[in-house]
């Protein structure tokens, strides 16, 4: 904002927001992705998600967090296979996310694949060795090891 804008009580940022008119803008990305998923348009879902994640227009949207919520909603309702798809998608889009690896590991564990769960808990632990995700991964690895000793 320039001094002239300030002096004349103009706000170019507010004007830009109020005059925004992109007809291709998707107001609810997760509703859009859900519709694509339910219709079986997986390739388009992946393509649209990849584009939106990189698009600065959507920088306000927490894609990782929202996908993770959907994954847990599916996992907690017993839809492990659909949850696995979502968690794999999150790890694909957010390669450096310890939380994404931790969530994927949890799905594998609940689905009975302790080997894959161990792999992704170890990955999460390497990414966040001193943080809360690493702490959870460490605890889960101990739980898996204890269960396999019995």
PDB file of C-alpha atoms in Angstrom:
ATOM      1  CA  UNK A   1       0.000   0.000   0.000  1.00  0.00           C
ATOM      2  CA  UNK A   2       1.408   3.345  -0.972  1.00  0.00           C
ATOM      3  CA  UNK A   3       1.170   6.552   1.013  1.00  0.00           C
ATOM      4  CA  UNK A   4      -1.208   7.912  -1.641  1.00  0.00           C
ATOM      5  CA  UNK A   5      -3.463   4.881  -1.183  1.00  0.00           C
ATOM      6  CA  UNK A   6      -3.387   5.409   2.568  1.00  0.00           C
ATOM      7  CA  UNK A   7      -4.066   9.126   2.230  1.00  0.00           C
ATOM      8  CA  UNK A   8      -7.023   8.597  -0.089  1.00  0.00           C
ATOM      9  CA  UNK A   9      -8.359   5.662   1.977  1.00  0.00           C
ATOM     10  CA  UNK A  10      -7.816   3.087  -0.787  1.00  0.00           C
ATOM     11  CA  UNK A  11      -6.935  -0.495   0.014  1.00  0.00           C
ATOM     12  CA  UNK A  12      -5.733  -2.320  -3.112  1.00  0.00           C
ATOM     13  CA  UNK A  13      -5.583  -5.663  -1.290  1.00  0.00           C
ATOM     14  CA  UNK A  14      -9.181  -5.392  -0.102  1.00  0.00           C
ATOM     15  CA  UNK A  15     -10.230  -4.275  -3.592  1.00  0.00           C
ATOM     16  CA  UNK A  16      -8.512  -7.315  -5.116  1.00  0.00           C
ATOM     17  CA  UNK A  17     -10.233  -9.655  -2.650  1.00  0.00           C
ATOM     18  CA  UNK A  18     -13.657  -8.103  -3.171  1.00  0.00           C
ATOM     19  CA  UNK A  19     -13.307  -8.155  -6.950  1.00  0.00           C
ATOM     20  CA  UNK A  20     -11.937 -11.712  -7.186  1.00  0.00           C
ATOM     21  CA  UNK A  21     -13.824 -13.592  -9.887  1.00  0.00           C
ATOM     22  CA  UNK A  22     -12.064 -16.771 -10.950  1.00  0.00           C
ATOM     23  CA  UNK A  23     -14.773 -19.115 -12.210  1.00  0.00           C
ATOM     24  CA  UNK A  24     -12.401 -22.095 -12.013  1.00  0.00           C
ATOM     25  CA  UNK A  25     -11.697 -21.519  -8.297  1.00  0.00           C
ATOM     26  CA  UNK A  26     -12.957 -24.401  -6.158  1.00  0.00           C
ATOM     27  CA  UNK A  27     -14.420 -23.129  -2.898  1.00  0.00           C
ATOM     28  CA  UNK A  28     -14.325 -26.479  -1.126  1.00  0.00           C
ATOM     29  CA  UNK A  29     -11.391 -28.592  -2.299  1.00  0.00           C
ATOM     30  CA  UNK A  30     -12.258 -31.543  -0.069  1.00  0.00           C
ATOM     31  CA  UNK A  31     -15.835 -31.691  -1.388  1.00  0.00           C
ATOM     32  CA  UNK A  32     -14.388 -31.612  -4.901  1.00  0.00           C
ATOM     33  CA  UNK A  33     -11.963 -34.444  -4.107  1.00  0.00           C
ATOM     34  CA  UNK A  34     -14.707 -36.485  -2.426  1.00  0.00           C
ATOM     35  CA  UNK A  35     -16.915 -36.155  -5.499  1.00  0.00           C
ATOM     36  CA  UNK A  36     -14.055 -37.298  -7.730  1.00  0.00           C
ATOM     37  CA  UNK A  37     -13.258 -40.227  -5.419  1.00  0.00           C
ATOM     38  CA  UNK A  38     -16.885 -41.370  -5.227  1.00  0.00           C
ATOM     39  CA  UNK A  39     -17.136 -41.220  -9.039  1.00  0.00           C
ATOM     40  CA  UNK A  40     -13.965 -43.293  -9.381  1.00  0.00           C
ATOM     41  CA  UNK A  41     -12.031 -40.463 -11.047  1.00  0.00           C
ATOM     42  CA  UNK A  42      -8.823 -41.216  -9.157  1.00  0.00           C
ATOM     43  CA  UNK A  43      -6.428 -39.871 -11.798  1.00  0.00           C
ATOM     44  CA  UNK A  44      -8.290 -36.563 -11.940  1.00  0.00           C
ATOM     45  CA  UNK A  45      -8.373 -36.412  -8.135  1.00  0.00           C
ATOM     46  CA  UNK A  46      -4.603 -36.863  -7.983  1.00  0.00           C
ATOM     47  CA  UNK A  47      -4.026 -34.365 -10.778  1.00  0.00           C
ATOM     48  CA  UNK A  48      -6.363 -31.720  -9.325  1.00  0.00           C
ATOM     49  CA  UNK A  49      -4.916 -32.149  -5.836  1.00  0.00           C
ATOM     50  CA  UNK A  50      -1.343 -31.827  -7.108  1.00  0.00           C
ATOM     51  CA  UNK A  51      -2.240 -28.653  -9.004  1.00  0.00           C
ATOM     52  CA  UNK A  52      -4.127 -27.067  -6.102  1.00  0.00           C
ATOM     53  CA  UNK A  53      -1.381 -27.850  -3.596  1.00  0.00           C
ATOM     54  CA  UNK A  54       1.083 -25.936  -5.790  1.00  0.00           C
ATOM     55  CA  UNK A  55      -1.340 -23.117  -6.662  1.00  0.00           C
ATOM     56  CA  UNK A  56      -0.723 -20.000  -4.536  1.00  0.00           C
ATOM     57  CA  UNK A  57      -4.444 -19.206  -4.771  1.00  0.00           C
ATOM     58  CA  UNK A  58      -5.044 -22.085  -2.350  1.00  0.00           C
ATOM     59  CA  UNK A  59      -2.215 -21.292   0.070  1.00  0.00           C
ATOM     60  CA  UNK A  60      -4.782 -20.669   2.816  1.00  0.00           C
ATOM     61  CA  UNK A  61      -5.973 -24.273   2.620  1.00  0.00           C
ATOM     62  CA  UNK A  62      -4.314 -26.928   4.789  1.00  0.00           C
ATOM     63  CA  UNK A  63      -4.314 -29.770   2.275  1.00  0.00           C
ATOM     64  CA  UNK A  64      -2.160 -32.072   4.369  1.00  0.00           C
ATOM     65  CA  UNK A  65      -4.254 -31.567   7.486  1.00  0.00           C
ATOM     66  CA  UNK A  66      -7.558 -31.951   5.670  1.00  0.00           C
ATOM     67  CA  UNK A  67      -6.523 -35.097   3.816  1.00  0.00           C
ATOM     68  CA  UNK A  68      -5.231 -36.513   7.105  1.00  0.00           C
ATOM     69  CA  UNK A  69      -8.588 -35.801   8.803  1.00  0.00           C
ATOM     70  CA  UNK A  70     -10.430 -37.600   6.021  1.00  0.00           C
ATOM     71  CA  UNK A  71      -8.017 -40.533   6.300  1.00  0.00           C
ATOM     72  CA  UNK A  72      -8.638 -40.853  10.030  1.00  0.00           C
ATOM     73  CA  UNK A  73     -12.390 -40.509   9.581  1.00  0.00           C
ATOM     74  CA  UNK A  74     -12.261 -43.424   7.140  1.00  0.00           C
ATOM     75  CA  UNK A  75      -9.891 -45.440   9.337  1.00  0.00           C
ATOM     76  CA  UNK A  76     -12.023 -44.935  12.449  1.00  0.00           C
ATOM     77  CA  UNK A  77     -15.133 -46.070  10.569  1.00  0.00           C
ATOM     78  CA  UNK A  78     -13.425 -49.319   9.517  1.00  0.00           C
ATOM     79  CA  UNK A  79     -12.764 -48.297   5.926  1.00  0.00           C
ATOM     80  CA  UNK A  80      -9.079 -49.187   6.126  1.00  0.00           C
ATOM     81  CA  UNK A  81      -8.610 -49.617   2.375  1.00  0.00           C
ATOM     82  CA  UNK A  82     -10.014 -46.177   1.566  1.00  0.00           C
ATOM     83  CA  UNK A  83      -8.042 -44.679   4.437  1.00  0.00           C
ATOM     84  CA  UNK A  84      -4.911 -46.331   3.054  1.00  0.00           C
ATOM     85  CA  UNK A  85      -5.526 -44.654  -0.305  1.00  0.00           C
ATOM     86  CA  UNK A  86      -5.828 -41.246   1.396  1.00  0.00           C
ATOM     87  CA  UNK A  87      -2.761 -41.720   3.615  1.00  0.00           C
ATOM     88  CA  UNK A  88      -0.694 -42.913   0.646  1.00  0.00           C
ATOM     89  CA  UNK A  89      -1.814 -39.803  -1.223  1.00  0.00           C
ATOM     90  CA  UNK A  90      -0.698 -37.591   1.665  1.00  0.00           C
ATOM     91  CA  UNK A  91       2.744 -39.222   1.767  1.00  0.00           C
ATOM     92  CA  UNK A  92       2.999 -38.804  -2.001  1.00  0.00           C
ATOM     93  CA  UNK A  93       2.187 -35.085  -1.900  1.00  0.00           C
ATOM     94  CA  UNK A  94       4.038 -34.262   1.330  1.00  0.00           C
ATOM     95  CA  UNK A  95       7.253 -36.242   1.053  1.00  0.00           C
ATOM     96  CA  UNK A  96       8.898 -34.596   4.059  1.00  0.00           C
ATOM     97  CA  UNK A  97       5.991 -34.998   6.455  1.00  0.00           C
ATOM     98  CA  UNK A  98       6.679 -37.146   9.480  1.00  0.00           C
ATOM     99  CA  UNK A  99       2.999 -36.889  10.396  1.00  0.00           C
ATOM    100  CA  UNK A 100       1.955 -38.314   7.010  1.00  0.00           C
ATOM    101  CA  UNK A 101       4.274 -41.306   7.521  1.00  0.00           C
ATOM    102  CA  UNK A 102       2.991 -41.794  11.066  1.00  0.00           C
ATOM    103  CA  UNK A 103      -0.633 -41.796   9.895  1.00  0.00           C
ATOM    104  CA  UNK A 104       0.116 -44.243   7.103  1.00  0.00           C
ATOM    105  CA  UNK A 105       1.920 -46.488   9.598  1.00  0.00           C
ATOM    106  CA  UNK A 106      -1.127 -46.442  11.862  1.00  0.00           C
ATOM    107  CA  UNK A 107      -3.356 -47.560   9.007  1.00  0.00           C
ATOM    108  CA  UNK A 108      -0.979 -50.387   8.137  1.00  0.00           C
ATOM    109  CA  UNK A 109      -0.897 -51.466  11.770  1.00  0.00           C
ATOM    110  CA  UNK A 110      -4.700 -51.445  12.093  1.00  0.00           C
ATOM    111  CA  UNK A 111      -4.899 -53.391   8.832  1.00  0.00           C
ATOM    112  CA  UNK A 112      -2.595 -56.075  10.276  1.00  0.00           C
ATOM    113  CA  UNK A 113       0.560 -55.248   8.312  1.00  0.00           C
ATOM    114  CA  UNK A 114       3.090 -54.784  11.112  1.00  0.00           C
ATOM    115  CA  UNK A 115       6.019 -54.912   8.672  1.00  0.00           C
ATOM    116  CA  UNK A 116       4.773 -51.930   6.636  1.00  0.00           C
ATOM    117  CA  UNK A 117       3.746 -50.154   9.836  1.00  0.00           C
ATOM    118  CA  UNK A 118       7.285 -50.581  11.182  1.00  0.00           C
ATOM    119  CA  UNK A 119       8.744 -49.242   7.945  1.00  0.00           C
ATOM    120  CA  UNK A 120       6.698 -46.048   8.086  1.00  0.00           C
ATOM    121  CA  UNK A 121       7.037 -45.546  11.849  1.00  0.00           C
ATOM    122  CA  UNK A 122      10.820 -45.741  11.341  1.00  0.00           C
ATOM    123  CA  UNK A 123      10.564 -43.205   8.543  1.00  0.00           C
ATOM    124  CA  UNK A 124       8.514 -40.852  10.741  1.00  0.00           C
ATOM    125  CA  UNK A 125      11.026 -41.280  13.559  1.00  0.00           C
ATOM    126  CA  UNK A 126      13.932 -40.340  11.275  1.00  0.00           C
ATOM    127  CA  UNK A 127      12.105 -37.217  10.104  1.00  0.00           C
ATOM    128  CA  UNK A 128      11.118 -36.049  13.589  1.00  0.00           C
ATOM    129  CA  UNK A 129      13.433 -37.745  16.091  1.00  0.00           C
ATOM    130  CA  UNK A 130      12.907 -35.230  18.896  1.00  0.00           C
ATOM    131  CA  UNK A 131       9.362 -34.068  18.157  1.00  0.00           C
ATOM    132  CA  UNK A 132       5.915 -35.345  19.086  1.00  0.00           C
ATOM    133  CA  UNK A 133       5.517 -37.416  15.925  1.00  0.00           C
ATOM    134  CA  UNK A 134       8.860 -39.092  16.535  1.00  0.00           C
ATOM    135  CA  UNK A 135       7.873 -39.762  20.128  1.00  0.00           C
ATOM    136  CA  UNK A 136       4.655 -41.444  19.013  1.00  0.00           C
ATOM    137  CA  UNK A 137       6.504 -43.459  16.361  1.00  0.00           C
ATOM    138  CA  UNK A 138       9.051 -44.623  18.943  1.00  0.00           C
ATOM    139  CA  UNK A 139       6.243 -45.750  21.294  1.00  0.00           C
ATOM    140  CA  UNK A 140       4.421 -47.560  18.505  1.00  0.00           C
ATOM    141  CA  UNK A 141       7.604 -49.325  17.417  1.00  0.00           C
ATOM    142  CA  UNK A 142       8.042 -50.550  21.001  1.00  0.00           C
ATOM    143  CA  UNK A 143       4.426 -51.750  21.030  1.00  0.00           C
ATOM    144  CA  UNK A 144       4.919 -53.633  17.757  1.00  0.00           C
ATOM    145  CA  UNK A 145       8.175 -55.198  19.016  1.00  0.00           C
ATOM    146  CA  UNK A 146       6.533 -56.268  22.281  1.00  0.00           C
ATOM    147  CA  UNK A 147       3.570 -57.803  20.438  1.00  0.00           C
ATOM    148  CA  UNK A 148       5.889 -59.824  18.201  1.00  0.00           C
ATOM    149  CA  UNK A 149       7.911 -61.154  21.162  1.00  0.00           C
ATOM    150  CA  UNK A 150       4.850 -62.876  22.570  1.00  0.00           C
TER     151      UNK A 150
END
